[in-house]
CSV table of C-alpha atoms in Angstrom, one decimal:
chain,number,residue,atom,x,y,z
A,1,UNK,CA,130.2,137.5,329.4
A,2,UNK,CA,127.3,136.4,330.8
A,3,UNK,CA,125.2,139.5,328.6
A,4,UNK,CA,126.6,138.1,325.7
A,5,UNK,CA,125.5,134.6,326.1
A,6,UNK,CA,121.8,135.5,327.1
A,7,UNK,CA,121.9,137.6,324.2
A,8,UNK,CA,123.0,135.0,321.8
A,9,UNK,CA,120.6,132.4,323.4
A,10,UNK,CA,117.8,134.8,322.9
A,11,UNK,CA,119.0,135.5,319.4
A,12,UNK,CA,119.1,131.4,318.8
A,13,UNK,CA,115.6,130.4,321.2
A,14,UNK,CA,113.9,133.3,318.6
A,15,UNK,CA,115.3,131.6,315.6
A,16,UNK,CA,114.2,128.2,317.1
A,17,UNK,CA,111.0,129.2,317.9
A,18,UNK,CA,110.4,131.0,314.6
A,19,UNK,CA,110.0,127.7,312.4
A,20,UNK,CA,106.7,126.7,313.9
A,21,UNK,CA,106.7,123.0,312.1
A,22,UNK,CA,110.5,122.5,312.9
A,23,UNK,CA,109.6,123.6,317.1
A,24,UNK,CA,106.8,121.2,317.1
A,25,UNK,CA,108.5,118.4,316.0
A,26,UNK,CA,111.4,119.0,318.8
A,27,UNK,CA,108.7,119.1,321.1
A,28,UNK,CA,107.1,116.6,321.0
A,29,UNK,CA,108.9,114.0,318.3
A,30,UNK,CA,110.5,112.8,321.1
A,31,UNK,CA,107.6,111.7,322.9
A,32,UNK,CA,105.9,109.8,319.8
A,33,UNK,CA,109.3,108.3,319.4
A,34,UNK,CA,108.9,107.2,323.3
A,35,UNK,CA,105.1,106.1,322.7
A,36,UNK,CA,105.9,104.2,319.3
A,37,UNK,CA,109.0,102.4,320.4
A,38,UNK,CA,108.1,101.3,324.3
A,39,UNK,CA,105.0,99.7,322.7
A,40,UNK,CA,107.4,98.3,319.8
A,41,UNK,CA,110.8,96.8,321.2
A,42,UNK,CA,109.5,94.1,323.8
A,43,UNK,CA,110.7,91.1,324.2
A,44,UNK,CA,108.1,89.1,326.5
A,45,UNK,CA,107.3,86.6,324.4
A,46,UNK,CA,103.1,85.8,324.7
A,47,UNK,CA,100.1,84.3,323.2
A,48,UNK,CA,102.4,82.0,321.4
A,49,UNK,CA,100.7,79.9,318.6
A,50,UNK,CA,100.7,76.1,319.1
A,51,UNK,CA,99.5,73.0,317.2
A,52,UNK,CA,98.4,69.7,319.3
A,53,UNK,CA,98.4,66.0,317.6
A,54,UNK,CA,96.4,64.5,320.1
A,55,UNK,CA,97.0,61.0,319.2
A,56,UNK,CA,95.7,59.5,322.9
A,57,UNK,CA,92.3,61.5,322.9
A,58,UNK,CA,91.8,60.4,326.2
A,59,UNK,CA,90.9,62.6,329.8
A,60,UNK,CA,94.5,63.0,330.6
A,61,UNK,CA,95.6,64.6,327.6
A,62,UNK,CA,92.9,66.7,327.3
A,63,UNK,CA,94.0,67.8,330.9
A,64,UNK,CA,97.8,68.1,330.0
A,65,UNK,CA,96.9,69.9,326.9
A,66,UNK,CA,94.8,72.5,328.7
A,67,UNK,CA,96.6,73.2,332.0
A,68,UNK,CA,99.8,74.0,329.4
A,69,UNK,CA,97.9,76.7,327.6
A,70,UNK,CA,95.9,77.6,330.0
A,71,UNK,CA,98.3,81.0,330.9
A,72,UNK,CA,98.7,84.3,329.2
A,73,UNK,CA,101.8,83.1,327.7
A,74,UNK,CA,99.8,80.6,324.9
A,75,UNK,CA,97.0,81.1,322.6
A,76,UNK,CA,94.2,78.6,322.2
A,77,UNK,CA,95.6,75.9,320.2
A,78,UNK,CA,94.7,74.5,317.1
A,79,UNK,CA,94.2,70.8,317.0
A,80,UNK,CA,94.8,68.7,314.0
A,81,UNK,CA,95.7,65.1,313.5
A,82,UNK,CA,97.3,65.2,310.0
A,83,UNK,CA,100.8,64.7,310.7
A,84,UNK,CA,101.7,66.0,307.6
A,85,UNK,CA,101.2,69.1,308.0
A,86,UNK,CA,103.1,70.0,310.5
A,87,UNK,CA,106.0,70.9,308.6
A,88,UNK,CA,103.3,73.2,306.9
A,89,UNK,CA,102.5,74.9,309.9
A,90,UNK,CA,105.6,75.5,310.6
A,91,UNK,CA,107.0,76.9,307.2
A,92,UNK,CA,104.3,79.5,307.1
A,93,UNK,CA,104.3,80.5,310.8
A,94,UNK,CA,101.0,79.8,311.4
A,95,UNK,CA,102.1,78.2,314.9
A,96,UNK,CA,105.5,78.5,316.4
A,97,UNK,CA,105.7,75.1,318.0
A,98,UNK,CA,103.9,71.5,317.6
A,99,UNK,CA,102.9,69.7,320.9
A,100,UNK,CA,102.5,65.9,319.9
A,101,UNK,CA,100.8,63.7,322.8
A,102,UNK,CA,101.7,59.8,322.0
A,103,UNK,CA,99.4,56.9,321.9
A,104,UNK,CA,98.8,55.2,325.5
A,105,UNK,CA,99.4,58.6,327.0
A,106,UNK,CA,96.7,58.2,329.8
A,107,UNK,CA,97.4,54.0,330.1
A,108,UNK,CA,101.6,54.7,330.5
A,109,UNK,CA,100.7,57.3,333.3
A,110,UNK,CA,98.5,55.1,334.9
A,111,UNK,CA,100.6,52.5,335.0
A,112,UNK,CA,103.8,54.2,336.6
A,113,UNK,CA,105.5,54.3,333.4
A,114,UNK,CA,107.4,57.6,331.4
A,115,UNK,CA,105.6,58.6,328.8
A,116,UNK,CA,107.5,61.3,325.9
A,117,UNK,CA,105.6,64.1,324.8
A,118,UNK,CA,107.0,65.5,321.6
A,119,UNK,CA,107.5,69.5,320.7
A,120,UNK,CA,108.7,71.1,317.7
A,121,UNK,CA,109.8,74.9,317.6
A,122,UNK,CA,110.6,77.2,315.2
A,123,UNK,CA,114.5,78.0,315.8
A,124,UNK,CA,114.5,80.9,313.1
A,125,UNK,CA,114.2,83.1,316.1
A,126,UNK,CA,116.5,81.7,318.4
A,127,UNK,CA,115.9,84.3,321.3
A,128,UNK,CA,112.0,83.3,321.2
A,129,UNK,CA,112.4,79.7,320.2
A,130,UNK,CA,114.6,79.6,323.8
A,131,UNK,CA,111.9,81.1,325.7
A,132,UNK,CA,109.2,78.9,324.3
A,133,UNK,CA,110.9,76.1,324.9
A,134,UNK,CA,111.6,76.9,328.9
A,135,UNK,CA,107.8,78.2,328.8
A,136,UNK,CA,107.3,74.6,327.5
A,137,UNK,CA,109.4,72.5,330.2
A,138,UNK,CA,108.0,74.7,332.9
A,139,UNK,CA,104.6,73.5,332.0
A,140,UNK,CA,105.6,69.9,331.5
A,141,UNK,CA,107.2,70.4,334.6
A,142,UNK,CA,104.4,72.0,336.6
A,143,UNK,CA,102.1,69.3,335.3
A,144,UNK,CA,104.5,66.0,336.0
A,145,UNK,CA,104.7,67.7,340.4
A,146,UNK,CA,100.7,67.7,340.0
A,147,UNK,CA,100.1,64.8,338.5
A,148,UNK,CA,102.6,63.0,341.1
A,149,UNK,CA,100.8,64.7,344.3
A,150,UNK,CA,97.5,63.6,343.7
A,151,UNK,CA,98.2,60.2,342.7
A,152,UNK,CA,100.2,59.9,346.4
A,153,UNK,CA,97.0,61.5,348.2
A,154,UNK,CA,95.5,58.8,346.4
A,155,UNK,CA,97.3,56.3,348.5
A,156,UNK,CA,97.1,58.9,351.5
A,157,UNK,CA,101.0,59.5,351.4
A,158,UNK,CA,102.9,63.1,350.8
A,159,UNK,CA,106.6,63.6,349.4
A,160,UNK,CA,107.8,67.1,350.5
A,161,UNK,CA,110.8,68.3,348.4
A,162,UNK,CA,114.0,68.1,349.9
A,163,UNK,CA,114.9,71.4,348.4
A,164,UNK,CA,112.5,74.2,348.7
A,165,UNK,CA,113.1,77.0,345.7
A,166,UNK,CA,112.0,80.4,347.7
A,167,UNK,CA,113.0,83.2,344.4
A,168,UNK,CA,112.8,86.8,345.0
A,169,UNK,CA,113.5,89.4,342.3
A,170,UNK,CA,114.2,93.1,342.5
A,171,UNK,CA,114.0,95.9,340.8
A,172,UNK,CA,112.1,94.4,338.2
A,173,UNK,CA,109.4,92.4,340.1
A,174,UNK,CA,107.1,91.4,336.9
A,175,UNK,CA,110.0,90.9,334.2
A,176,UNK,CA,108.1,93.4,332.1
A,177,UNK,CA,111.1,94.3,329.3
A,178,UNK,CA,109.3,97.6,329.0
A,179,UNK,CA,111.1,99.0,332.2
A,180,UNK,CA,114.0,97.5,331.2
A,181,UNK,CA,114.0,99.5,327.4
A,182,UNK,CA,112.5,102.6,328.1
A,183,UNK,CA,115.6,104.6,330.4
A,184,UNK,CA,117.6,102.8,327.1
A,185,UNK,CA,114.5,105.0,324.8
A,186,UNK,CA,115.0,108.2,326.9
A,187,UNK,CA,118.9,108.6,326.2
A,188,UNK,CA,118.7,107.2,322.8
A,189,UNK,CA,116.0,109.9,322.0
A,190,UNK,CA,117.8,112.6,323.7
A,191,UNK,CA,121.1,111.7,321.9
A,192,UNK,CA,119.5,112.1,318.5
A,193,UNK,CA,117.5,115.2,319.1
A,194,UNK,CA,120.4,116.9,320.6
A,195,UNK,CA,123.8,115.9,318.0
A,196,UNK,CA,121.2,116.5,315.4
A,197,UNK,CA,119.9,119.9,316.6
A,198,UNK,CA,123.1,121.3,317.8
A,199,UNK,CA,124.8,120.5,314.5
A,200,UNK,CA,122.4,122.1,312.5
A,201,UNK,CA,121.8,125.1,314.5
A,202,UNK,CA,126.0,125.5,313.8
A,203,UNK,CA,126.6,124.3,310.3
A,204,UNK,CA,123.2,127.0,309.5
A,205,UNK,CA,125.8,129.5,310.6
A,206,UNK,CA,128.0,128.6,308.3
A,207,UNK,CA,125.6,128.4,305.3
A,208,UNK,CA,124.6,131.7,305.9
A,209,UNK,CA,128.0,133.3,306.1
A,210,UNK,CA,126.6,135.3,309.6
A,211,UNK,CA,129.5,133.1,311.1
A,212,UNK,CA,131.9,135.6,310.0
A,213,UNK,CA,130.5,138.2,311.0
A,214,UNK,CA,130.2,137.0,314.5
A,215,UNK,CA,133.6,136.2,314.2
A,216,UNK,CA,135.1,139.4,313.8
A,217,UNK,CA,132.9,140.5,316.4
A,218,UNK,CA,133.8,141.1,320.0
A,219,UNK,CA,131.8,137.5,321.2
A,220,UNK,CA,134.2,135.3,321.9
A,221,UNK,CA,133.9,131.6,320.8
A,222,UNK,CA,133.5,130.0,324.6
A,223,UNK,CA,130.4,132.4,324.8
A,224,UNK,CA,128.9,132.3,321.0
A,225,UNK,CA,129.0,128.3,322.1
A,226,UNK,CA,126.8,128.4,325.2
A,227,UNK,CA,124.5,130.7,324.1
A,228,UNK,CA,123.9,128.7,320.6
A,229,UNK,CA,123.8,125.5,322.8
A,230,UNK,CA,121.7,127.0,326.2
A,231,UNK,CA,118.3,126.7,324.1
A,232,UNK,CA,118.8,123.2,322.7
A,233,UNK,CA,120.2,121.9,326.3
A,234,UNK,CA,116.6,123.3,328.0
A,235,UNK,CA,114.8,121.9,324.8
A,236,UNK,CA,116.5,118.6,326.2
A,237,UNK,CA,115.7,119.1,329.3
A,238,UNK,CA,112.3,119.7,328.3
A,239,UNK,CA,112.2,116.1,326.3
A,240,UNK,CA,113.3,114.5,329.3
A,241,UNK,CA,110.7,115.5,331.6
A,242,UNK,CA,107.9,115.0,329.1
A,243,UNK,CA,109.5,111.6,328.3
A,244,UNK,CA,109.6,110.5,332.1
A,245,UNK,CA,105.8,111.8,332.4
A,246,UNK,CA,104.4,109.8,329.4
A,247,UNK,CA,107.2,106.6,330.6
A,248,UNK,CA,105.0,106.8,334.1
A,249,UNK,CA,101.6,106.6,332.2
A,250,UNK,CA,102.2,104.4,329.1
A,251,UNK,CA,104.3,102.0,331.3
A,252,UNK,CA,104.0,102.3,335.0
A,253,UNK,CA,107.8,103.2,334.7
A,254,UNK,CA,108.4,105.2,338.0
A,255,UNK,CA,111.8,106.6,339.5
A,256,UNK,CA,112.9,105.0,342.8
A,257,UNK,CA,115.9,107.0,343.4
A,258,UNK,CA,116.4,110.9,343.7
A,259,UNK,CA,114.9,113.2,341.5
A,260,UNK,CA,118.3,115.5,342.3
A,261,UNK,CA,120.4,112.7,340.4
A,262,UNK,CA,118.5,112.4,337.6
A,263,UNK,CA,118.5,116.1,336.8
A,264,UNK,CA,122.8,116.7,336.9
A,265,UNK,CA,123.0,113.3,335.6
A,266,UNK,CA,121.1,114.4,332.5
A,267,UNK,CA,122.8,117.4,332.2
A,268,UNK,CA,125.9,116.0,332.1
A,269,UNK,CA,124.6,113.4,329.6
A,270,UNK,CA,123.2,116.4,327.2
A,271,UNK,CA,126.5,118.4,327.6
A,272,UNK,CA,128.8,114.9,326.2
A,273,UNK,CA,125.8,114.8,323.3
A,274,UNK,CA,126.3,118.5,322.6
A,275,UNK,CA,130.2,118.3,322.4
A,276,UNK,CA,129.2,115.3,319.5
A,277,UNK,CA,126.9,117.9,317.9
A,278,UNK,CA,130.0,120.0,317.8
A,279,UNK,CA,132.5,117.7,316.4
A,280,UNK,CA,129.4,116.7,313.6
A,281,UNK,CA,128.9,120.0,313.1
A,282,UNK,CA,133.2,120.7,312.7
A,283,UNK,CA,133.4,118.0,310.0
A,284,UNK,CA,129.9,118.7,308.1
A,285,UNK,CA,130.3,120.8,305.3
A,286,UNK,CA,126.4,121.5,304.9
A,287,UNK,CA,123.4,120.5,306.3
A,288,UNK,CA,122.6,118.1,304.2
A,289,UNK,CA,125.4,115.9,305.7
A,290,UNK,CA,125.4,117.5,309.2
A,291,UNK,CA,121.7,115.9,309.4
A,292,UNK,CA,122.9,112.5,308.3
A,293,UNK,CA,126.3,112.2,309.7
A,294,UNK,CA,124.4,113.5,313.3
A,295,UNK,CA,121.7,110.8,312.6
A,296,UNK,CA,124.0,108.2,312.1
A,297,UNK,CA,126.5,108.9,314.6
A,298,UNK,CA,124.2,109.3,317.7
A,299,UNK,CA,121.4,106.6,316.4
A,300,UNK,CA,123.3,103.8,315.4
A,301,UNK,CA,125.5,103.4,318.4
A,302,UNK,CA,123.2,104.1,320.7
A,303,UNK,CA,120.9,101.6,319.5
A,304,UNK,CA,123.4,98.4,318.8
A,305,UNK,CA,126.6,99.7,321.2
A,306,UNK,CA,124.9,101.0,324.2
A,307,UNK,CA,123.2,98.2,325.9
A,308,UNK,CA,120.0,99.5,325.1
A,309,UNK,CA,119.4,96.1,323.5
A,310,UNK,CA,122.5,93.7,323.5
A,311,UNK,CA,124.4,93.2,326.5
A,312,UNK,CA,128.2,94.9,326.2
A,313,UNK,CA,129.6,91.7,328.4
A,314,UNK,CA,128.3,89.4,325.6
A,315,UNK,CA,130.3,91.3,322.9
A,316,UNK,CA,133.7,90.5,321.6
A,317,UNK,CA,136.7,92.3,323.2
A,318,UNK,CA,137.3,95.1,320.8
A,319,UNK,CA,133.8,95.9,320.4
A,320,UNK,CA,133.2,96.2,324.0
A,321,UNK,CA,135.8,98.8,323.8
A,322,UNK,CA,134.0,100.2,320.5
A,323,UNK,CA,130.8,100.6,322.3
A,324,UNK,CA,132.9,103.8,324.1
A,325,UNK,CA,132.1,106.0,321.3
A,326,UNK,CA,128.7,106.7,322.2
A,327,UNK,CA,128.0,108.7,325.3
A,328,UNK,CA,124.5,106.8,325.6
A,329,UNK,CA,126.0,103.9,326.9
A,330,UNK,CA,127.5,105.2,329.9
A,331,UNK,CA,123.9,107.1,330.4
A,332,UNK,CA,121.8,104.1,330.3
A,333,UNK,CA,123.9,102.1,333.2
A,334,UNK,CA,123.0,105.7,335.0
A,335,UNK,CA,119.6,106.1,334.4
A,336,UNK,CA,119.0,102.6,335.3
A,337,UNK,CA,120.7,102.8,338.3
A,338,UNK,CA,118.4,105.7,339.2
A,339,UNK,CA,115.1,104.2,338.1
A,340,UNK,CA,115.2,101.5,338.1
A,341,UNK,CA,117.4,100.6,341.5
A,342,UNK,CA,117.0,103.5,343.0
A,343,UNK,CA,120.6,103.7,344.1
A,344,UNK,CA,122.6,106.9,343.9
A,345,UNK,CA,126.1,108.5,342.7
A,346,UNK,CA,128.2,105.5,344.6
A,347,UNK,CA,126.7,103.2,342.4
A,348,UNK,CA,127.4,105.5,339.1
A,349,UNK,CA,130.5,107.9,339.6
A,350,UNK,CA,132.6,105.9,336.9
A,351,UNK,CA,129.6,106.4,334.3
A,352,UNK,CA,129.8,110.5,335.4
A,353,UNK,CA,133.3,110.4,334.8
A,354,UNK,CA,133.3,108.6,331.9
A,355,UNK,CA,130.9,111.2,330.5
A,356,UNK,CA,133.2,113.9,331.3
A,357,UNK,CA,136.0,112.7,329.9
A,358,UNK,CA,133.8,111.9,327.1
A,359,UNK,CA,132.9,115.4,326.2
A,360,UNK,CA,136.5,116.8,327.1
A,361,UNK,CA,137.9,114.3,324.4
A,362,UNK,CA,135.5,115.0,321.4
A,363,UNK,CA,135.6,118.7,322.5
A,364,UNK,CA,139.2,118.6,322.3
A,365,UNK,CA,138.8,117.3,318.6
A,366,UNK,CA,136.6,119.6,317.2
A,367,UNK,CA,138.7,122.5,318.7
A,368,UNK,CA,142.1,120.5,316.4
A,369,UNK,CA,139.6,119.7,313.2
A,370,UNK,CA,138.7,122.8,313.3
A,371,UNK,CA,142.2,124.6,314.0
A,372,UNK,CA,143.3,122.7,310.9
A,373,UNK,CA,140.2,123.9,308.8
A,374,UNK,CA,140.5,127.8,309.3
A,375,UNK,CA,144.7,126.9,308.1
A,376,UNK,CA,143.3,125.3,305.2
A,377,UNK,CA,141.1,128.3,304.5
């Protein structure tokens, strides 16, 4: 048996390799895709754009105003003192928030009292508008512990804080949503490239009527299956290396756990994405609808459904148990696990079998869609 699927992969990796245009952009699509999205989906929010109305114009709030945007996370500001035109500002995003510093600003400090400092955000976004607010308080916040130390070592005393915040994060120690996205951009690319591959290799078959003759050939269908799938599974494999390479250079995304794990992981992973290149390529009647039903089958879900973006725990009930038809979701939790934490199988076994049950289940459908197609014919 083993003849006859080294000989059918031959036969298939000769036909792959044949189309030049169609090789290169298996090659190496996947790593554009990688490049172009990891630079695309992040959602650190920076340089955001800010109006002041400096009504006080004194020392003070020329001191507030500058230790506030004085980080990464703000641009220079733009001062104006028209009031109205802030809604202007706002309507045509040239800022995303308006920082307005009252009258008596420096004379209410000085004399012990509160002073309110006004901001206005753009809530269109309301992922960003959040961030920019807390950005915002943070500031405000950093400014108000300042300002209240050096006015005590003015009258030589010192207030330490009862509570003393000492944060430590893992995995992630600079927040960067880069390493958070791109494991979520390696099995999202991987998912496409191989429903979409595998169901075209197999529908071609069928276009060309050389299915038939296979079929009443000696190859049995268990072997004419691996050997049409063994290319497109080290093509895969291939992606996934060159993806991990460029992840390492483009964004310092390295793997802390074992090398081993990612490799059976993955394997396992491309196996449940072949078994959903079958079952497009059972219902597709051409490959004109094999293409788009594989596109939007493995690209949609494992874009909105898989975690890659939106947390599953946030969903509603039945969606979270939607989100099971894509194989990509149970990879992600794995490859983050592996890269990210470094941890091993202990940490992921309910992801592996999730996968395998994944692939027996649409395997199992294909093989009854299928049944019920040749009694039709």
């Amino acid at each position: 048996m083993l003849k006859t699927v080294f000989a059918i992969a031959g036969k298939e990796f000769k036909h792959l390799t044949r189309d030049r245009r169609l090789f290169g952009i298996l090659m190496f699509f996947p790593v554009f895709l990688l490049a172009f999205f990891g630079y695309a989906v992040n959602f650190d929010v920076k340089q955001i754009k800010t109006a002041v109305i400096d009504l006080d114009g004194s020392p003070s709030s020329r001191r507030f105003i500058s230790e506030m945007t004085s980080t990464e996370y703000f641009a220079k500001p733009l001062y104006t003192h028209d009031m109205s035109s802030i809604r202007h500002l706002l309507d045509s995003r040239t800022v995303t928030a308006v920082i307005t510093i009252p009258e008596k600003f420096e004379e209410e400090l000085k004399r012990g009292e509160k002073t309110t400092v006004q901001y206005l955000i753009d809530g269109v976004d309301a992922n960003t508008a959040v961030i920019v607010s807390n950005y915002i308080e943070a500031a405000i916040g950093l400014f108000n512990s300042k300002y209240r130390d050096e006015e005590l070592a003015k009258t030589g005393l010192k207030v330490n804080p009862p509570v003393k915040i000492s944060p430590k994060i893992l995995y992630n120690l600079e927040l960067k949503s880069s390493l958070f996205f791109v494991p979520g951009l390696i099995s999202m690319i991987l998912v496409i490239t191989a429903v979409v591959s595998v169901s075209l290799s197999l529908v071609r078959e069928e276009e060309r009527n050389t299915i038939e003759q296979i079929r009443v050939s000696p190859v049995s269908s268990f072997s004419l299956l691996i050997g049409k799938i063994t290319p497109y599974l080290l093509l895969a494999y291939l992606n996934a290396v060159m993806i991990l390479i460029v992840g390492y250079f483009l964004f310092g995304v390295e793997t802390k756990g074992s090398y081993f794990d990612l490799v059976y992981t993955t394997f396992v992973f491309l196996l449940a994405c072949t078994s959903l290149g079958i079952l497009v390529s059972v219902i597709s009647d051409n490959s004109q609808v094999a293409f788009t039903l594989g596109q939007f089958i493995s690209l949609l879900p494992a874009l909105l459904l898989s975690g890659f973006v939106f947390q599953i725990d946030s969903m509603p009930p039945l969606i979270q148990i939607l989100t099971n038809i894509t194989p990509t979701k149970f990879f992600n939790r794995i490859l983050r696990a592996i890269i990210l934490r470094g941890t091993g199988l202990p940490t992921f076994y309910k992801d592996m079998i999730s996968l395998f049950i994944y692939t027996g289940v649409t395997l199992g459908l294909s093989l009854i869609i299928s049944k019920v197609k040749e009694r039709k014919a």
